[in-house]
């Protein structure tokens, strides 16, 4: 994975992040308040943002979500997935086991 830290230069002193897969070029945008810098960085690097993650719900972290999602739609002509994490094995399926230390719970 490649991590790109983007300085927003705003009064909140925020950073936005892109985490990209070097093999697929897919990227995760984290707290993309400055959506213009986030989208521009992804474009320069040749990455396509496929997911958005917010560390918490404050507006200085979520303020660029809609613009990043709209930017993704213009690039990919398909909706950005919401609410499901996709990883190497694909999305987690209901009932698959997940190890949680001493306890084994259903996902």
Coordinates of N, CA, C and O in Angstrom, one line a residue:
X1 N 0.8 -1.2 0.0 CA 0.0 0.0 0.0 C 0.9 1.3 0.0 O 1.9 1.3 0.6
X2 N 0.4 2.3 -0.6 CA 1.1 3.5 -0.7 C 0.2 4.6 0.1 O -1.0 4.7 -0.2
X3 N 0.8 5.3 1.0 CA 0.1 6.3 1.7 C 0.6 7.7 1.3 O 1.8 8.0 1.3
X4 N -0.3 8.5 0.9 CA 0.0 9.9 0.4 C -0.7 10.8 1.4 O -1.9 10.8 1.5
X5 N 0.1 11.7 2.1 CA -0.5 12.6 3.0 C -0.6 14.0 2.3 O 0.3 14.5 1.7
X6 N -1.8 14.6 2.4 CA -2.1 15.8 1.7 C -2.3 16.9 2.7 O -3.3 16.8 3.5
X7 N -1.5 17.9 2.7 CA -1.7 19.1 3.6 C -2.7 20.0 3.1 O -2.6 20.5 1.9
X8 N -3.8 20.3 3.8 CA -4.9 21.1 3.3 C -4.5 22.6 3.4 O -5.1 23.4 2.7
X9 N -3.7 23.0 4.4 CA -3.3 24.4 4.5 C -4.5 25.2 5.0 O -4.5 26.5 4.8
X10 N -5.4 24.6 5.7 CA -6.6 25.4 6.2 C -6.4 25.8 7.7 O -5.4 25.4 8.3
X11 N -7.3 26.5 8.2 CA -7.2 27.0 9.6 C -7.3 25.8 10.6 O -6.9 26.0 11.8
X12 N -7.9 24.7 10.2 CA -8.0 23.6 11.1 C -6.7 22.7 11.2 O -6.6 21.8 12.0
X13 N -5.8 23.0 10.3 CA -4.5 22.3 10.2 C -4.8 20.8 9.9 O -4.1 19.9 10.5
X14 N -5.7 20.5 9.0 CA -6.0 19.1 8.7 C -5.1 18.5 7.6 O -4.5 19.3 6.8
X15 N -5.0 17.2 7.6 CA -4.4 16.5 6.6 C -5.5 15.6 6.0 O -6.3 15.2 6.7
X16 N -5.4 15.4 4.7 CA -6.2 14.4 4.0 C -5.2 13.3 3.6 O -4.1 13.6 3.4
X17 N -5.7 12.1 3.5 CA -4.8 11.0 3.1 C -5.5 10.2 2.0 O -6.7 10.0 1.8
X18 N -4.6 9.6 1.1 CA -5.0 8.6 0.2 C -4.1 7.4 0.4 O -2.9 7.5 0.6
X19 N -4.8 6.3 0.5 CA -4.1 5.0 0.6 C -4.4 4.2 -0.6 O -5.5 3.9 -0.9
X20 N -3.4 3.9 -1.4 CA -3.5 3.3 -2.7 C -2.9 2.0 -2.9 O -1.8 1.7 -2.2
X21 N -3.5 1.1 -3.7 CA -2.9 -0.2 -4.0 C -2.0 0.0 -5.2 O -2.5 0.4 -6.3
X22 N -0.7 -0.3 -5.2 CA 0.1 -0.1 -6.3 C -0.2 -1.0 -7.5 O 0.1 -0.8 -8.6
X23 N -0.9 -2.1 -7.2 CA -1.2 -3.1 -8.2 C -2.5 -2.7 -9.0 O -2.5 -2.8 -10.2
X24 N -3.5 -2.2 -8.3 CA -4.8 -1.9 -9.0 C -5.0 -0.5 -9.2 O -5.8 -0.1 -10.1
X25 N -4.3 0.4 -8.5 CA -4.5 1.8 -8.6 C -5.7 2.3 -7.9 O -6.1 3.5 -8.0
X26 N -6.4 1.4 -7.2 CA -7.5 1.9 -6.4 C -7.1 2.6 -5.1 O -6.0 2.2 -4.5
X27 N -7.8 3.6 -4.7 CA -7.4 4.4 -3.5 C -8.5 4.6 -2.6 O -9.7 4.7 -3.0
X28 N -8.2 4.7 -1.3 CA -9.1 5.0 -0.2 C -8.8 6.4 0.2 O -7.6 6.8 0.5
X29 N -9.8 7.3 0.2 CA -9.6 8.7 0.7 C -10.0 8.8 2.1 O -11.1 8.3 2.5
X30 N -9.2 9.3 3.0 CA -9.4 9.4 4.4 C -9.6 10.9 4.7 O -8.7 11.7 4.4
X31 N -10.8 11.3 5.3 CA -11.1 12.6 5.8 C -10.8 13.6 4.7 O -10.1 14.6 4.8
X32 N -11.5 13.5 3.5 CA -11.2 14.3 2.3 C -11.8 15.7 2.4 O -12.6 16.1 1.5
X33 N -11.6 16.5 3.4 CA -12.2 17.8 3.5 C -11.8 18.7 2.3 O -12.7 19.3 1.7
X34 N -10.6 18.7 1.9 CA -10.2 19.5 0.7 C -10.3 18.5 -0.5 O -9.3 17.9 -1.0
X35 N -11.5 18.4 -1.0 CA -11.8 17.5 -2.1 C -11.0 17.8 -3.3 O -10.7 16.9 -4.1
X36 N -10.8 19.1 -3.6 CA -10.1 19.5 -4.8 C -8.6 18.9 -4.8 O -8.2 18.4 -5.8
X37 N -8.0 19.1 -3.7 CA -6.6 18.6 -3.5 C -6.6 17.1 -3.6 O -5.7 16.4 -4.1
X38 N -7.6 16.5 -2.9 CA -7.6 15.0 -2.9 C -7.8 14.4 -4.3 O -7.1 13.5 -4.7
X39 N -8.8 15.0 -5.0 CA -9.1 14.5 -6.3 C -7.9 14.8 -7.3 O -7.6 13.9 -8.1
X40 N -7.3 15.9 -7.1 CA -6.2 16.3 -8.0 C -5.0 15.4 -7.7 O -4.3 15.0 -8.7
X41 N -4.7 15.1 -6.5 CA -3.6 14.2 -6.2 C -3.8 12.8 -6.7 O -2.9 12.2 -7.3
X42 N -5.0 12.3 -6.6 CA -5.3 11.0 -7.1 C -5.2 11.0 -8.6 O -4.6 10.0 -9.2
X43 N -5.6 12.0 -9.3 CA -5.5 12.1 -10.7 C -4.0 12.1 -11.2 O -3.6 11.4 -12.1
X44 N -3.2 12.9 -10.5 CA -1.8 13.0 -10.9 C -1.1 11.7 -10.7 O -0.2 11.3 -11.5
X45 N -1.4 11.0 -9.6 CA -0.8 9.7 -9.3 C -1.4 8.6 -10.2 O -0.9 7.5 -10.2
X46 N -2.5 8.8 -10.9 CA -3.1 7.8 -11.7 C -4.0 6.8 -10.9 O -4.2 5.7 -11.3
X47 N -4.4 7.3 -9.7 CA -5.2 6.4 -8.9 C -6.7 6.8 -9.0 O -7.1 7.9 -9.3
X48 N -7.6 5.8 -8.8 CA -9.0 6.0 -8.8 C -9.5 5.8 -7.4 O -9.3 4.7 -6.8
X49 N -10.2 6.8 -6.8 CA -10.7 6.7 -5.5 C -12.0 5.8 -5.5 O -12.9 6.1 -6.2
X50 N -11.9 4.7 -4.8 CA -13.0 3.7 -4.8 C -13.7 3.7 -3.4 O -14.8 3.1 -3.3
X51 N -13.1 4.3 -2.4 CA -13.8 4.3 -1.1 C -13.4 5.6 -0.3 O -12.4 6.2 -0.6
X52 N -14.3 6.0 0.6 CA -14.1 7.1 1.5 C -14.2 6.7 2.9 O -15.2 6.0 3.2
X53 N -13.3 7.1 3.7 CA -13.3 6.7 5.2 C -13.2 8.0 6.0 O -12.3 8.9 5.6
X54 N -14.0 8.2 7.0 CA -13.9 9.3 7.9 C -13.5 8.8 9.3 O -14.1 7.8 9.8
X55 N -12.5 9.4 9.9 CA -12.1 9.0 11.2 C -13.1 9.4 12.3 O -13.2 8.7 13.3
X56 N -13.9 10.4 12.0 CA -15.1 10.7 12.9 C -15.9 11.7 12.1 O -15.6 12.1 11.0
X57 N -17.1 12.1 12.7 CA -18.1 12.8 12.0 C -18.1 14.3 11.9 O -18.9 14.9 11.4
X58 N -17.0 14.9 12.5 CA -16.9 16.3 12.4 C -16.8 16.9 11.0 O -16.2 16.2 10.1
X59 N -17.4 18.0 10.8 CA -17.5 18.6 9.4 C -16.1 18.8 8.8 O -15.9 18.7 7.6
X60 N -15.1 19.1 9.6 CA -13.7 19.3 9.1 C -13.1 18.0 8.6 O -12.0 18.0 8.0
X61 N -13.8 16.9 8.8 CA -13.3 15.6 8.2 C -14.2 15.1 7.1 O -13.8 14.4 6.2
X62 N -15.5 15.4 7.2 CA -16.5 14.9 6.3 C -16.9 15.9 5.2 O -17.6 15.5 4.3
X63 N -16.4 17.1 5.3 CA -16.9 18.2 4.4 C -16.7 18.0 2.9 O -17.4 18.5 2.1
X64 N -15.7 17.1 2.6 CA -15.5 16.9 1.1 C -16.0 15.6 0.6 O -15.8 15.3 -0.6
X65 N -16.7 14.8 1.5 CA -17.2 13.5 1.0 C -18.0 13.6 -0.2 O -17.8 12.8 -1.2
X66 N -19.1 14.4 -0.3 CA -20.0 14.4 -1.4 C -19.2 14.8 -2.7 O -19.5 14.2 -3.7
X67 N -18.3 15.7 -2.6 CA -17.5 16.1 -3.8 C -16.6 15.0 -4.3 O -16.5 14.8 -5.5
X68 N -16.0 14.3 -3.4 CA -15.1 13.2 -3.7 C -16.0 12.1 -4.4 O -15.6 11.5 -5.4
X69 N -17.1 11.8 -3.8 CA -18.0 10.8 -4.4 C -18.5 11.2 -5.8 O -18.5 10.4 -6.7
X70 N -18.9 12.4 -5.9 CA -19.3 12.9 -7.2 C -18.1 12.9 -8.2 O -18.3 12.5 -9.4
X71 N -16.9 13.2 -7.8 CA -15.7 13.1 -8.6 C -15.5 11.7 -9.1 O -15.1 11.4 -10.2
X72 N -15.7 10.7 -8.2 CA -15.5 9.3 -8.5 C -16.5 8.9 -9.6 O -16.2 8.2 -10.5
X73 N -17.8 9.4 -9.4 CA -18.8 9.0 -10.4 C -18.4 9.5 -11.7 O -18.7 8.8 -12.7
X74 N -17.9 10.7 -11.8 CA -17.5 11.2 -13.1 C -16.4 10.4 -13.8 O -16.3 10.2 -14.9
X75 N -15.5 9.9 -12.9 CA -14.3 9.1 -13.4 C -14.8 7.7 -13.8 O -14.4 7.1 -14.8
X76 N -15.6 7.0 -13.0 CA -15.9 5.6 -13.1 C -17.2 5.3 -13.7 O -17.5 4.2 -14.1
X77 N -18.2 6.3 -13.7 CA -19.5 6.0 -14.2 C -20.2 4.9 -13.4 O -20.9 4.1 -14.0
X78 N -19.9 4.8 -12.1 CA -20.6 3.8 -11.3 C -20.5 4.4 -9.9 O -19.6 5.1 -9.5
X79 N -21.5 4.0 -9.0 CA -21.6 4.6 -7.7 C -20.4 4.1 -6.8 O -19.9 2.9 -7.0
X80 N -20.0 4.9 -5.9 CA -19.0 4.5 -4.9 C -19.7 3.7 -3.8 O -20.8 4.0 -3.4
X81 N -19.1 2.5 -3.5 CA -19.7 1.6 -2.5 C -19.8 2.4 -1.1 O -18.9 3.1 -0.8
X82 N -20.9 2.1 -0.4 CA -21.1 2.7 0.9 C -21.3 1.6 1.9 O -22.0 0.7 1.7
X83 N -20.6 1.8 3.1 CA -21.0 1.0 4.2 C -20.4 -0.4 4.2 O -20.7 -1.2 5.1
X84 N -19.6 -0.8 3.3 CA -19.0 -2.2 3.3 C -17.6 -2.0 3.0 O -17.2 -1.3 2.1
X85 N -16.8 -2.7 3.8 CA -15.3 -2.7 3.5 C -15.0 -3.9 2.6 O -15.4 -5.0 2.8
X86 N -14.2 -3.5 1.5 CA -13.8 -4.6 0.6 C -12.3 -4.8 0.8 O -11.6 -3.8 0.8
X87 N -11.9 -6.0 0.9 CA -10.5 -6.3 1.1 C -10.1 -7.4 0.1 O -10.9 -7.8 -0.7
X88 N -8.9 -7.9 0.3 CA -8.4 -8.9 -0.6 C -9.3 -10.0 -0.9 O -9.5 -10.5 -2.0
X89 N -10.0 -10.5 0.1 CA -10.9 -11.6 0.0 C -12.3 -11.2 -0.4 O -13.2 -12.0 -0.5
X90 N -12.5 -9.9 -0.7 CA -13.9 -9.4 -1.1 C -14.6 -9.0 0.2 O -14.0 -9.0 1.3
X91 N -15.9 -8.6 0.0 CA -16.6 -8.1 1.2 C -16.8 -9.3 2.2 O -16.9 -10.4 1.8
X92 N -16.9 -8.9 3.5 CA -17.2 -10.0 4.5 C -18.6 -10.4 4.3 O -19.5 -9.7 4.0
X93 N -18.8 -11.7 4.5 CA -20.1 -12.3 4.3 C -20.7 -12.6 5.7 O -20.0 -12.9 6.6
X94 N -22.0 -12.4 5.8 CA -22.7 -12.7 7.0 C -22.4 -14.1 7.4 O -22.4 -15.1 6.7
X95 N -22.1 -14.3 8.7 CA -21.8 -15.6 9.3 C -20.4 -16.1 9.2 O -20.1 -17.1 9.8
X96 N -19.5 -15.4 8.5 CA -18.1 -15.9 8.4 C -17.5 -15.6 9.8 O -17.7 -14.6 10.4
X97 N -16.6 -16.5 10.2 CA -16.0 -16.3 11.5 C -14.8 -15.3 11.5 O -14.1 -15.2 10.5
X98 N -14.7 -14.7 12.6 CA -13.6 -13.7 12.7 C -13.0 -13.9 14.1 O -13.7 -13.9 15.1
X99 N -11.7 -14.1 14.1 CA -11.0 -14.3 15.4 C -10.9 -13.0 16.2 O -10.4 -12.0 15.7
X100 N -11.3 -13.0 17.4 CA -11.3 -11.8 18.3 C -10.6 -12.2 19.6 O -11.2 -12.1 20.7
X101 N -9.4 -12.6 19.5 CA -8.6 -12.9 20.7 C -9.1 -14.3 21.2 O -9.1 -15.3 20.5
X102 N -9.5 -14.3 22.5 CA -9.9 -15.5 23.1 C -11.3 -16.0 22.7 O -11.6 -17.1 22.8
X103 N -12.1 -15.1 22.2 CA -13.5 -15.4 21.8 C -13.5 -15.6 20.3 O -12.8 -14.9 19.6
X104 N -14.4 -16.4 19.9 CA -14.7 -16.6 18.5 C -16.1 -16.2 18.3 O -17.0 -16.9 18.7
X105 N -16.4 -15.1 17.6 CA -17.7 -14.6 17.4 C -18.1 -14.6 15.9 O -17.2 -14.6 15.0
X106 N -19.3 -14.7 15.6 CA -19.8 -14.6 14.2 C -19.7 -13.2 13.8 O -20.1 -12.3 14.5
X107 N -19.3 -12.9 12.5 CA -19.2 -11.6 12.0 C -20.6 -11.1 11.6 O -21.4 -11.8 11.3

